[in-house]
mmCIF file with all atom_site columns, N, CA, C and O in Angstrom:
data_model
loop_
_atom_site.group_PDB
_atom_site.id
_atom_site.type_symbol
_atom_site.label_atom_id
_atom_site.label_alt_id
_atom_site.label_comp_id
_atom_site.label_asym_id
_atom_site.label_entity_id
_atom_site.label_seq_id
_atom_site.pdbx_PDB_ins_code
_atom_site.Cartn_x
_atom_site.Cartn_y
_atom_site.Cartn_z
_atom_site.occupancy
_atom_site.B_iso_or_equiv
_atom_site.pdbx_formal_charge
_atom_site.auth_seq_id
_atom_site.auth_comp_id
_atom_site.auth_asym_id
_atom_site.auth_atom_id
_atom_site.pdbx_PDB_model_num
ATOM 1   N N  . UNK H 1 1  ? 0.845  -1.178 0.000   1.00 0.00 ? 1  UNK H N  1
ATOM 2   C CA . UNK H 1 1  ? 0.000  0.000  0.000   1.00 0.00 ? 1  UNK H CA 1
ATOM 3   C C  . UNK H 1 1  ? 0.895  1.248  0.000   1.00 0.00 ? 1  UNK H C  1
ATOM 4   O O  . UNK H 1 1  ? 1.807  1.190  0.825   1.00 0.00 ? 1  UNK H O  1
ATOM 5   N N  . UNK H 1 2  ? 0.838  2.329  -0.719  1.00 0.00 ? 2  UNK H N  1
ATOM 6   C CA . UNK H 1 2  ? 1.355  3.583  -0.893  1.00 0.00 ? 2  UNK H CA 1
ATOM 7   C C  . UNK H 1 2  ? 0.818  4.091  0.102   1.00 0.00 ? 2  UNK H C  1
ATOM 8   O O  . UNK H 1 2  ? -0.204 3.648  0.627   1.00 0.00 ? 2  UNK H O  1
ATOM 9   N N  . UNK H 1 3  ? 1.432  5.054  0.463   1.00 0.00 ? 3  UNK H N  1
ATOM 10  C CA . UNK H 1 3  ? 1.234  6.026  1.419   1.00 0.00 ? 3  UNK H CA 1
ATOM 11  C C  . UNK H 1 3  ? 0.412  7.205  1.665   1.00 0.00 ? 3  UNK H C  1
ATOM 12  O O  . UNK H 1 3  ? 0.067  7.729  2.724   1.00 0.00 ? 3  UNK H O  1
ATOM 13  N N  . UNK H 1 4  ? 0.054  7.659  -0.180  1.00 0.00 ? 4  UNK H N  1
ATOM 14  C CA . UNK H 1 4  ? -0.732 8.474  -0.775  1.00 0.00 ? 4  UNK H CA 1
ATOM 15  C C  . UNK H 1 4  ? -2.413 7.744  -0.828  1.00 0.00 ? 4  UNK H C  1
ATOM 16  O O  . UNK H 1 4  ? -3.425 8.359  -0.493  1.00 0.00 ? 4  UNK H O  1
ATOM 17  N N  . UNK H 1 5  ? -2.386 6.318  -1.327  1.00 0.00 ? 5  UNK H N  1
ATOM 18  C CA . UNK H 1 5  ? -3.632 5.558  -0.815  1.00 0.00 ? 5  UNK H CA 1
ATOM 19  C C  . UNK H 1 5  ? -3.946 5.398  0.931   1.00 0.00 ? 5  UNK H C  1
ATOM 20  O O  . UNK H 1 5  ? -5.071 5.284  1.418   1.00 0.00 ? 5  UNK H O  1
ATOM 21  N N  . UNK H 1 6  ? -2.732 5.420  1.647   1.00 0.00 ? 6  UNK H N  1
ATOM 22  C CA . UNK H 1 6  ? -3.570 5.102  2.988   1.00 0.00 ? 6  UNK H CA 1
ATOM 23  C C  . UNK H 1 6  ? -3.630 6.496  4.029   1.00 0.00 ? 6  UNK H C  1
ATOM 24  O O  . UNK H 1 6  ? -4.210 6.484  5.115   1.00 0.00 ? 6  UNK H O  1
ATOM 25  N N  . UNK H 1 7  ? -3.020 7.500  3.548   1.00 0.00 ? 7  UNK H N  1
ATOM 26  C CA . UNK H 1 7  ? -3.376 8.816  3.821   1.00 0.00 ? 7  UNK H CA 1
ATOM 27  C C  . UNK H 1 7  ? -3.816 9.875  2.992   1.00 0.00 ? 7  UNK H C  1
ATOM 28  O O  . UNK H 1 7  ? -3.076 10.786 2.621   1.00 0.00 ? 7  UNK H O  1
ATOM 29  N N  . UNK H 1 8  ? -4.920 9.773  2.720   1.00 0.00 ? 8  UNK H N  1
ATOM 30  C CA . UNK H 1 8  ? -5.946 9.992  1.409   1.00 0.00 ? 8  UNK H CA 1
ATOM 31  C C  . UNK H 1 8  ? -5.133 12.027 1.683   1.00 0.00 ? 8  UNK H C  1
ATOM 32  O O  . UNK H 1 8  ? -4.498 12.455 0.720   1.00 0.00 ? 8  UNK H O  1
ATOM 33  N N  . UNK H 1 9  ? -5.222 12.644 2.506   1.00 0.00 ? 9  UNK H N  1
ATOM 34  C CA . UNK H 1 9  ? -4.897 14.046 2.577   1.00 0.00 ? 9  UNK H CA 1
ATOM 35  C C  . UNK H 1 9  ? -3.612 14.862 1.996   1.00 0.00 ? 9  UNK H C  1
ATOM 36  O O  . UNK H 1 9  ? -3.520 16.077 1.823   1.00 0.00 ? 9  UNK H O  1
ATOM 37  N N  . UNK H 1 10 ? -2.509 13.702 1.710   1.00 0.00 ? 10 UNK H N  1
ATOM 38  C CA . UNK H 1 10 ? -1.406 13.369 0.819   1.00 0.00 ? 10 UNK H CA 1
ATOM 39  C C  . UNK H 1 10 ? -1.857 13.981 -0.855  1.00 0.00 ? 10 UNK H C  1
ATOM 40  O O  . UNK H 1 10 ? -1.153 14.541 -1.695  1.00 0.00 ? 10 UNK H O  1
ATOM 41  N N  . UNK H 1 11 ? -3.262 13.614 -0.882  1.00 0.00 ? 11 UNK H N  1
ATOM 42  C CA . UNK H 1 11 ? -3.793 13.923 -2.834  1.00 0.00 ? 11 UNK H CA 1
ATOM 43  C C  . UNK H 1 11 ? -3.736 15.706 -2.746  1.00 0.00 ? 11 UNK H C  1
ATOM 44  O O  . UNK H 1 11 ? -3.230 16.384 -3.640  1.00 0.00 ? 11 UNK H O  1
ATOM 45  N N  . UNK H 1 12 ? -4.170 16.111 -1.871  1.00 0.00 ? 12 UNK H N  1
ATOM 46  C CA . UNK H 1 12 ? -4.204 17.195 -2.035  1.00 0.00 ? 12 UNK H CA 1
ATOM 47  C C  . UNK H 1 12 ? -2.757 18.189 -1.936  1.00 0.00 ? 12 UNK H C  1
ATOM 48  O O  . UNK H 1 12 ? -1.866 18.048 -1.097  1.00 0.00 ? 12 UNK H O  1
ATOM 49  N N  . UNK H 1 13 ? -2.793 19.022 -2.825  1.00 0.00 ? 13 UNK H N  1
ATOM 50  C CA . UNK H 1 13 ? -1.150 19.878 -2.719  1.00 0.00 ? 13 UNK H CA 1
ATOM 51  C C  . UNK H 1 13 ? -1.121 21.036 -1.646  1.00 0.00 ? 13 UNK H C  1
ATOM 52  O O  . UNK H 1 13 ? -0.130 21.291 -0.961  1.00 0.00 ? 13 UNK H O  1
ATOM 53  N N  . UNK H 1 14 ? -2.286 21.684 -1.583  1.00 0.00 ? 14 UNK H N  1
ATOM 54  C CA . UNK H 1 14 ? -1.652 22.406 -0.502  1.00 0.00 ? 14 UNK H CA 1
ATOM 55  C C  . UNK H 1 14 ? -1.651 21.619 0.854   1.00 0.00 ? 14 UNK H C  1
ATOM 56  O O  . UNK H 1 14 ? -0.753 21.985 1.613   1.00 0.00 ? 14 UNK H O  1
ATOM 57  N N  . UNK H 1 15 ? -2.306 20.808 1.235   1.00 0.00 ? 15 UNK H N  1
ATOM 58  C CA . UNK H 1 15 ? -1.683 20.114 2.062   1.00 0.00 ? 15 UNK H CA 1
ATOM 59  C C  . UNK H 1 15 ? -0.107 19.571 2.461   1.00 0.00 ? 15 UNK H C  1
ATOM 60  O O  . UNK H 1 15 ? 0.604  19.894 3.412   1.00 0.00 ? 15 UNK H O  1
ATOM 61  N N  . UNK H 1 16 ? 0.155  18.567 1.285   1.00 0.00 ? 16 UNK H N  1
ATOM 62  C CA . UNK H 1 16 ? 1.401  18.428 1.053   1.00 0.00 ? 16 UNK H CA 1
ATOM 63  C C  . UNK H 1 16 ? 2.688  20.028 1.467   1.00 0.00 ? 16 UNK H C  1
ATOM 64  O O  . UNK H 1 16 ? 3.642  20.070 2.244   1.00 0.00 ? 16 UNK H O  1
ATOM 65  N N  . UNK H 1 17 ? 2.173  20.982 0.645   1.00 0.00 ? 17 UNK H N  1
ATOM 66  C CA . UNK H 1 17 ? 2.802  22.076 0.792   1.00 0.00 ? 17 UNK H CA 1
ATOM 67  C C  . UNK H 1 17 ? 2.901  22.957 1.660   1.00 0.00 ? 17 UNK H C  1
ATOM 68  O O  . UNK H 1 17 ? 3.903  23.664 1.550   1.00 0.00 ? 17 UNK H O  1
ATOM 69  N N  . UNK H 1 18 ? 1.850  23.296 2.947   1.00 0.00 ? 18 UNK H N  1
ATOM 70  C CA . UNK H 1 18 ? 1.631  23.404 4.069   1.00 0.00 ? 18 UNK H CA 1
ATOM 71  C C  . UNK H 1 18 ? 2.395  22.388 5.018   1.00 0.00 ? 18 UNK H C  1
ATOM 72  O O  . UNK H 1 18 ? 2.891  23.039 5.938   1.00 0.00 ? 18 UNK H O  1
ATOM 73  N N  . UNK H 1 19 ? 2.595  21.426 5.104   1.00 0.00 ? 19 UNK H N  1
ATOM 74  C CA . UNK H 1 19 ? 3.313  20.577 5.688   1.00 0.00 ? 19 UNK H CA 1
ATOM 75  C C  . UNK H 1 19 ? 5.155  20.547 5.069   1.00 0.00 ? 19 UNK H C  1
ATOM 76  O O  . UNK H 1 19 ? 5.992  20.078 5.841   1.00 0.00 ? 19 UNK H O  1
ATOM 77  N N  . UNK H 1 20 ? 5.367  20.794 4.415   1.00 0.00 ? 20 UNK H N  1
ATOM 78  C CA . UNK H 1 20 ? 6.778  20.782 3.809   1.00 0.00 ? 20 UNK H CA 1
ATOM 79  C C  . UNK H 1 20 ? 7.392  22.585 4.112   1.00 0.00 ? 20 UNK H C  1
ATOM 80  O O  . UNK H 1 20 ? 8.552  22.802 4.463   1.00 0.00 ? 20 UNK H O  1
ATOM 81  N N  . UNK H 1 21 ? 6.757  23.272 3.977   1.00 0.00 ? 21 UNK H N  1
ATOM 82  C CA . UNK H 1 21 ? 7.221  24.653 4.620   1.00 0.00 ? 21 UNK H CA 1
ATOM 83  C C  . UNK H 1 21 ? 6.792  24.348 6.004   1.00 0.00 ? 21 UNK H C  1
ATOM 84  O O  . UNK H 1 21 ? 7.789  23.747 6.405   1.00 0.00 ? 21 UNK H O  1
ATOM 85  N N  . UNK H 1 22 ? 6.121  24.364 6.805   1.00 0.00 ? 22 UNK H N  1
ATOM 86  C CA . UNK H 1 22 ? 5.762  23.995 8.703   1.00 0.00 ? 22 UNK H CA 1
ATOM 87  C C  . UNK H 1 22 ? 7.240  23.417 8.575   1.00 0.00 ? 22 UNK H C  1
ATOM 88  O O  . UNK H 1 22 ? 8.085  24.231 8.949   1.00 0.00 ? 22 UNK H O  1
ATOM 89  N N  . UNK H 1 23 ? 7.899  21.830 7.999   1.00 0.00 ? 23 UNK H N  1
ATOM 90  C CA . UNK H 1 23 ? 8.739  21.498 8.342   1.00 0.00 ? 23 UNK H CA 1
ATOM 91  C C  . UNK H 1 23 ? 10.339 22.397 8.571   1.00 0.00 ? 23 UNK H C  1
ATOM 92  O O  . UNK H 1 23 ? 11.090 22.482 9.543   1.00 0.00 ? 23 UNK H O  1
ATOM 93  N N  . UNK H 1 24 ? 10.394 22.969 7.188   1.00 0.00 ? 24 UNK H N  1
ATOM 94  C CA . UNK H 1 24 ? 11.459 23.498 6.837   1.00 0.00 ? 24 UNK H CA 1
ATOM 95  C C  . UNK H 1 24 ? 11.666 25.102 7.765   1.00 0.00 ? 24 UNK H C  1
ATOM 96  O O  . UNK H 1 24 ? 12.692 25.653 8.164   1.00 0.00 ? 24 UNK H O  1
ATOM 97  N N  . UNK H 1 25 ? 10.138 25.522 7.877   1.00 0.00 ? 25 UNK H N  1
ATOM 98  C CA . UNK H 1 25 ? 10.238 26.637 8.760   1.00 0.00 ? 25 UNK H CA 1
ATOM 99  C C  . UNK H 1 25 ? 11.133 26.625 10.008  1.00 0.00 ? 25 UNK H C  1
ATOM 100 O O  . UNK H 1 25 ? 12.201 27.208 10.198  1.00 0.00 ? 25 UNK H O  1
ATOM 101 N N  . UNK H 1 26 ? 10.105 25.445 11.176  1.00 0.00 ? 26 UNK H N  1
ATOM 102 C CA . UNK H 1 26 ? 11.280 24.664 12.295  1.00 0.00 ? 26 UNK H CA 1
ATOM 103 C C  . UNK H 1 26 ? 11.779 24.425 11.974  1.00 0.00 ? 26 UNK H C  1
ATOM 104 O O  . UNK H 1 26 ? 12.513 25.409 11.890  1.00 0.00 ? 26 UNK H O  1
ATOM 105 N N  . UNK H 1 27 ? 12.552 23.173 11.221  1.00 0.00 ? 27 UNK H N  1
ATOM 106 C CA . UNK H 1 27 ? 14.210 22.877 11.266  1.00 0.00 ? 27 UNK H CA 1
ATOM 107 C C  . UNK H 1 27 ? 15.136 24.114 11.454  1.00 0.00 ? 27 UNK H C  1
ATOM 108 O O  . UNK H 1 27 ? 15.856 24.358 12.423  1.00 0.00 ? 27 UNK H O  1
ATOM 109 N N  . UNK H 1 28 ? 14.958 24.861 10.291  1.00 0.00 ? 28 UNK H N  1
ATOM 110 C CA . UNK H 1 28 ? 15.683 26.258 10.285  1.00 0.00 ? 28 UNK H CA 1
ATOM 111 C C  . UNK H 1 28 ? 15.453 27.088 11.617  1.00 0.00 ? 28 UNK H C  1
ATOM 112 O O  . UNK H 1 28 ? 16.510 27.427 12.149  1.00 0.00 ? 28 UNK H O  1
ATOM 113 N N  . UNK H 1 29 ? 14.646 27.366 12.070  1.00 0.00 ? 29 UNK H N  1
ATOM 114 C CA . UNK H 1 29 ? 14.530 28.210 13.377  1.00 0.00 ? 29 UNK H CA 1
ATOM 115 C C  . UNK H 1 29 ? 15.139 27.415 14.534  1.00 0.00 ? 29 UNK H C  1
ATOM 116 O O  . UNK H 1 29 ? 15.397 28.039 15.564  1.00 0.00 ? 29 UNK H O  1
ATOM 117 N N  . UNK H 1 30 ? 15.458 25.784 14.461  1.00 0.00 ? 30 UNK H N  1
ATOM 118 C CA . UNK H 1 30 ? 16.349 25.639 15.753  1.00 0.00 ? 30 UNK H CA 1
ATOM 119 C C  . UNK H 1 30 ? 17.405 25.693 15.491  1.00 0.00 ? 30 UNK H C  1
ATOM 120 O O  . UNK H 1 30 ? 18.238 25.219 16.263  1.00 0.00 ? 30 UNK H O  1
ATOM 121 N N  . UNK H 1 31 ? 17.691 26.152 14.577  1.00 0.00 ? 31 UNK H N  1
ATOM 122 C CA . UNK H 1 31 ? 19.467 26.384 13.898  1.00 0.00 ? 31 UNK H CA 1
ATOM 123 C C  . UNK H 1 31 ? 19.374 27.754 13.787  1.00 0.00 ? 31 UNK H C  1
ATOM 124 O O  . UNK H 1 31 ? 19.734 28.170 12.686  1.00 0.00 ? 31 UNK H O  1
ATOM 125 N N  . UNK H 1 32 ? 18.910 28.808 14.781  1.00 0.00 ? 32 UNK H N  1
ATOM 126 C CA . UNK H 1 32 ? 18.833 30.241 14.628  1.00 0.00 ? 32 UNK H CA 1
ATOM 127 C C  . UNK H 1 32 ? 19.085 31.039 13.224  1.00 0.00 ? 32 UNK H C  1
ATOM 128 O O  . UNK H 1 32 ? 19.749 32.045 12.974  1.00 0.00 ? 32 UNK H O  1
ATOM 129 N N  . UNK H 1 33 ? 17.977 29.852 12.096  1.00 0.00 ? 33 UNK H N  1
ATOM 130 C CA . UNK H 1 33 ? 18.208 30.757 11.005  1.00 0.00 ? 33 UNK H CA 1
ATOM 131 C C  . UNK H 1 33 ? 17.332 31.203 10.180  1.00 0.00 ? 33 UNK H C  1
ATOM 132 O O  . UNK H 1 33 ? 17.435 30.742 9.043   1.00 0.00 ? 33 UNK H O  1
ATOM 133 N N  . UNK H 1 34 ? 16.457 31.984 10.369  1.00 0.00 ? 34 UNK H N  1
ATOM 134 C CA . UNK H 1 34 ? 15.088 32.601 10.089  1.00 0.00 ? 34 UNK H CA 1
ATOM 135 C C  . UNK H 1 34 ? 15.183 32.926 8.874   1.00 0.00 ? 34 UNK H C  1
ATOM 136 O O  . UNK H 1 34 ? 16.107 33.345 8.177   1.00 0.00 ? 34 UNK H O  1
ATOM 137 N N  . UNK H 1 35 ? 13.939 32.643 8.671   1.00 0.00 ? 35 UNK H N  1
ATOM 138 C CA . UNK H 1 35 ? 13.582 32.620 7.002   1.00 0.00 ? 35 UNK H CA 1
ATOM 139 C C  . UNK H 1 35 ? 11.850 32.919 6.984   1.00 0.00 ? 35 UNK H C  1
ATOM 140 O O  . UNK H 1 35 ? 10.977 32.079 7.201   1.00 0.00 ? 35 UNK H O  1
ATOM 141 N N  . UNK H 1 36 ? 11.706 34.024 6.736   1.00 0.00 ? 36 UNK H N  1
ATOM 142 C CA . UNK H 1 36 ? 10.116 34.160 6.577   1.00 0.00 ? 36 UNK H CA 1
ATOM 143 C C  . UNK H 1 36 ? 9.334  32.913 5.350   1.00 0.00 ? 36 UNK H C  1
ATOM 144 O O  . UNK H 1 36 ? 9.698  32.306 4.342   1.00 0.00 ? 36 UNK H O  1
ATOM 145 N N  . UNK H 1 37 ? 7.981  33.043 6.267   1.00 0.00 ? 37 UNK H N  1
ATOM 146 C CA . UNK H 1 37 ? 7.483  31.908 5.599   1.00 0.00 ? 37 UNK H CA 1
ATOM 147 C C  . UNK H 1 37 ? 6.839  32.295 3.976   1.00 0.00 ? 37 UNK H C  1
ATOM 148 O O  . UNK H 1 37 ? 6.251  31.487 3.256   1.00 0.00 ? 37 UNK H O  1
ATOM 149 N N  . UNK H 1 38 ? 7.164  33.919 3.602   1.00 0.00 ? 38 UNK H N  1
ATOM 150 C CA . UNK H 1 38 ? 6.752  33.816 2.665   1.00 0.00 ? 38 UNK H CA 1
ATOM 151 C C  . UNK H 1 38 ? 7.600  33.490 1.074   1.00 0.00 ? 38 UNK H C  1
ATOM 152 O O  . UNK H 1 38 ? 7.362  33.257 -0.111  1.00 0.00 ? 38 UNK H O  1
ATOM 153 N N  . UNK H 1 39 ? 8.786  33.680 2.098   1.00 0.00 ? 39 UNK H N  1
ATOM 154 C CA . UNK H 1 39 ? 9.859  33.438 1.145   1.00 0.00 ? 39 UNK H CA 1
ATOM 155 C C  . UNK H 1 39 ? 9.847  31.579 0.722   1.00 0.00 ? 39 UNK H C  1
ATOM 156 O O  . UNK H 1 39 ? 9.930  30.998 -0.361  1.00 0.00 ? 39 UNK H O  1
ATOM 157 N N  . UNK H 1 40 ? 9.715  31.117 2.034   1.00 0.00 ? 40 UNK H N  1
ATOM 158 C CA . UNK H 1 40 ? 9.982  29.722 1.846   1.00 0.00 ? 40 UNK H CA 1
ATOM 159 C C  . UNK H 1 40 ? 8.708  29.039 0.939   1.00 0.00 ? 40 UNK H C  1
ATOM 160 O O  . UNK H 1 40 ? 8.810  27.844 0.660   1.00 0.00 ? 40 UNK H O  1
ATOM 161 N N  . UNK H 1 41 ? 7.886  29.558 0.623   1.00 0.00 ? 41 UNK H N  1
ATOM 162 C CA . UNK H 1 41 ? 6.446  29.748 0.093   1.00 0.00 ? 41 UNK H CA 1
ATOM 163 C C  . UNK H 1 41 ? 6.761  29.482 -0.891  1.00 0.00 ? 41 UNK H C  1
ATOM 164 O O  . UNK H 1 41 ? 6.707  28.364 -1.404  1.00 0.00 ? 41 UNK H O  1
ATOM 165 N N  . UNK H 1 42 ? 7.330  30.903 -1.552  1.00 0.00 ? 42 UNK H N  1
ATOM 166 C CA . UNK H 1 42 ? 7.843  31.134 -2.824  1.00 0.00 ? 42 UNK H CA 1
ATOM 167 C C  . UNK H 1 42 ? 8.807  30.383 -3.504  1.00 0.00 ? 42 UNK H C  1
ATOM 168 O O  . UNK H 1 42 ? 8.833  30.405 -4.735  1.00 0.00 ? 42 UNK H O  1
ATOM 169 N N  . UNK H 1 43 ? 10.152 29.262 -2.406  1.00 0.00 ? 43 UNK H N  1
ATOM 170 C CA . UNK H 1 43 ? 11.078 28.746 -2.733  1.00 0.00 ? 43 UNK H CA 1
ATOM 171 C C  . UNK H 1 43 ? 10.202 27.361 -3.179  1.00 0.00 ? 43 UNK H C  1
ATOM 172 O O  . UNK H 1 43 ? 10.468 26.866 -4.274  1.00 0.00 ? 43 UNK H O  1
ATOM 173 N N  . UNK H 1 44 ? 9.312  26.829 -2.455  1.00 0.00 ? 44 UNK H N  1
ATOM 174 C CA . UNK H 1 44 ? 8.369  25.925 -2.394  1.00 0.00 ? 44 UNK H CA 1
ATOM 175 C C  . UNK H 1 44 ? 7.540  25.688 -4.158  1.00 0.00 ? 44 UNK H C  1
ATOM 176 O O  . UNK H 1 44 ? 7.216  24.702 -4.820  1.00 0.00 ? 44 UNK H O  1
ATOM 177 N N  . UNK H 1 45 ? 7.471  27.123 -4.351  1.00 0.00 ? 45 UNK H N  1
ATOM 178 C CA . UNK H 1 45 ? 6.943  27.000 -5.408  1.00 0.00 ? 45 UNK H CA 1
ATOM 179 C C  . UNK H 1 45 ? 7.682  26.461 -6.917  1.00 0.00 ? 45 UNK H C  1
ATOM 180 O O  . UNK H 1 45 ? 7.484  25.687 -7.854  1.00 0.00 ? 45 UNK H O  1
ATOM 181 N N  . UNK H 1 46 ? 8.681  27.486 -6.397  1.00 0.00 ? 46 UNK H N  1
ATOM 182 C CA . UNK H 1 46 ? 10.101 26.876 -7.316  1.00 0.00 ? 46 UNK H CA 1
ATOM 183 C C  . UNK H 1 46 ? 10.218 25.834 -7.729  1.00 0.00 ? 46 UNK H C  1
ATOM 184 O O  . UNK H 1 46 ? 10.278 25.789 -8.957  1.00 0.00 ? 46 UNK H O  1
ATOM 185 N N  . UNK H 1 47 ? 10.298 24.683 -7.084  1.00 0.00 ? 47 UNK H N  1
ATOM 186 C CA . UNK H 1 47 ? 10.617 23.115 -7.096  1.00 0.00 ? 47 UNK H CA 1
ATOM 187 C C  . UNK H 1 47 ? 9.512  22.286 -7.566  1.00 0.00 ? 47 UNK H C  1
ATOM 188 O O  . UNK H 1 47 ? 9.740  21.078 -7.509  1.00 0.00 ? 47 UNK H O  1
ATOM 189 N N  . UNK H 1 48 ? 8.165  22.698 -8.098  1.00 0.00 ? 48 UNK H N  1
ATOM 190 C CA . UNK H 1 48 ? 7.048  22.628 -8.697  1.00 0.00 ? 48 UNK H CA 1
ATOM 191 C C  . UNK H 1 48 ? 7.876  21.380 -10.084 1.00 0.00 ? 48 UNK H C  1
ATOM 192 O O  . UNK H 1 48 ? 8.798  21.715 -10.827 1.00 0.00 ? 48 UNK H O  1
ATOM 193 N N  . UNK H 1 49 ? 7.320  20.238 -10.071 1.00 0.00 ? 49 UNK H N  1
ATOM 194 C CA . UNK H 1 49 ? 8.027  19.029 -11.126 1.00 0.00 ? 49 UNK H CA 1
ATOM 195 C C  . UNK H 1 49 ? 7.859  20.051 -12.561 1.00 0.00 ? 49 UNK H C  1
ATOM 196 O O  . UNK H 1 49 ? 7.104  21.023 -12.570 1.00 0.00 ? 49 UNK H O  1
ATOM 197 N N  . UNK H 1 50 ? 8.284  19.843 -13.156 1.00 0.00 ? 50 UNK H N  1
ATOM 198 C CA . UNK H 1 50 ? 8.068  20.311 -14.808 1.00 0.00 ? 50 UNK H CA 1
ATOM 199 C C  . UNK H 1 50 ? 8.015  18.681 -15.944 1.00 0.00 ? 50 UNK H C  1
ATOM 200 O O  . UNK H 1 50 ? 8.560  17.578 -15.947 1.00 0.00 ? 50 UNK H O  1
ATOM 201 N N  . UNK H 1 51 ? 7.319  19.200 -16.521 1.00 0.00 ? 51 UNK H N  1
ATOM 202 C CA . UNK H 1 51 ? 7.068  17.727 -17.092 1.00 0.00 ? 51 UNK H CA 1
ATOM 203 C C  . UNK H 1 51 ? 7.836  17.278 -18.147 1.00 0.00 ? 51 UNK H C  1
ATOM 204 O O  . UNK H 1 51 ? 8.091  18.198 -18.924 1.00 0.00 ? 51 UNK H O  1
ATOM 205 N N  . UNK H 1 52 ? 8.359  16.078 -18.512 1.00 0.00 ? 52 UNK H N  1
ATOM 206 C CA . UNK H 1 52 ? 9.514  15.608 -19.400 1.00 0.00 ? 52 UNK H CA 1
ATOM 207 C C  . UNK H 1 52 ? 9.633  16.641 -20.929 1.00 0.00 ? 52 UNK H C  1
ATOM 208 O O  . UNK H 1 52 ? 8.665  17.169 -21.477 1.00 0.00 ? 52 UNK H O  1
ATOM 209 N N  . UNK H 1 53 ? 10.689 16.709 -21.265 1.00 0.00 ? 53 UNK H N  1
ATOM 210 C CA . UNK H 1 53 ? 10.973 17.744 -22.805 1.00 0.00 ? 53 UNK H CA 1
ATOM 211 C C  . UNK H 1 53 ? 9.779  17.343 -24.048 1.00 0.00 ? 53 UNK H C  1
ATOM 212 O O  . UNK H 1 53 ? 9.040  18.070 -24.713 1.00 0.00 ? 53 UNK H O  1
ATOM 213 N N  . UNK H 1 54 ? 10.008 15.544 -24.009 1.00 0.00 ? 54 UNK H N  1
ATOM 214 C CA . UNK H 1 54 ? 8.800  15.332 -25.354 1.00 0.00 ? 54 UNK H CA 1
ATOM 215 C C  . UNK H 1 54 ? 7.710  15.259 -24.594 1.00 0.00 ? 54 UNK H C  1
ATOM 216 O O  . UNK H 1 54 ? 6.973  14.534 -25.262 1.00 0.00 ? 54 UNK H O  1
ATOM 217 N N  . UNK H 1 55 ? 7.056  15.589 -23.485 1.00 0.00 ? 55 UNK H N  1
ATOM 218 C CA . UNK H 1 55 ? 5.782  15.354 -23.445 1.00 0.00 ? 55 UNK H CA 1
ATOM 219 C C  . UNK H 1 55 ? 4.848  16.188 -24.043 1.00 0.00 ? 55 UNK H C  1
ATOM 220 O O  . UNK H 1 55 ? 3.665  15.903 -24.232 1.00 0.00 ? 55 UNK H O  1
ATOM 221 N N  . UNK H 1 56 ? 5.674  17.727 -24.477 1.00 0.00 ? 56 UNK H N  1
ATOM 222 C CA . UNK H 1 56 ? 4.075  18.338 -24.728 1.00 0.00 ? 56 UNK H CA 1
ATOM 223 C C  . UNK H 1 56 ? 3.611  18.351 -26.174 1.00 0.00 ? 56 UNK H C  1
ATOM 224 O O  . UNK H 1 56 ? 2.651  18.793 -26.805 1.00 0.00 ? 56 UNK H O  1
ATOM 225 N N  . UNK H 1 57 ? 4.805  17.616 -26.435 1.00 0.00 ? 57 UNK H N  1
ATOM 226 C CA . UNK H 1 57 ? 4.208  17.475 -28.010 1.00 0.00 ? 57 UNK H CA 1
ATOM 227 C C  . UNK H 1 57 ? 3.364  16.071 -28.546 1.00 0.00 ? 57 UNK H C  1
ATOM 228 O O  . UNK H 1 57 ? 3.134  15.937 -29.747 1.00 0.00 ? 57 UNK H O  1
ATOM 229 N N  . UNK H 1 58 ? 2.970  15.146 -27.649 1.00 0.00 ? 58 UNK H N  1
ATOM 230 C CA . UNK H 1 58 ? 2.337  13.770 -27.675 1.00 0.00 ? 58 UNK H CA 1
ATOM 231 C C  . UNK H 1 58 ? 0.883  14.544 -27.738 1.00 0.00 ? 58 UNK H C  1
ATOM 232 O O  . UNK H 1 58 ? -0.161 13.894 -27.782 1.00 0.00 ? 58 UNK H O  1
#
């Protein structure tokens, strides 16, 4: 069983993405190194998959 089937809240992205900045927010703040969350938002967004070179021509 995948992980995405047995925690159905996984399908959704801002979930996923709400949870991956929360993480990265703390880690960084117990290493006294602050990073507003809107930046990390924005870095978040960055890393967004892009889809393979021949796909958009199929």
């Amino acid at each position: 069983m995948k992980l995405r089937e047995r925690y159905r809240q996984l399908q959704d992205p801002a979930v996923v993405k709400a949870m991956v900045v929360r993480a990265v927010y703390a880690s960084m703040a117990l290493e006294d190194q602050t990073v507003s969350l809107a930046r990390l938002e924005a870095l978040y967004e960055q890393t967004a998959p892009t889809p393979p070179a021949g796909a958009a021509g199929r």
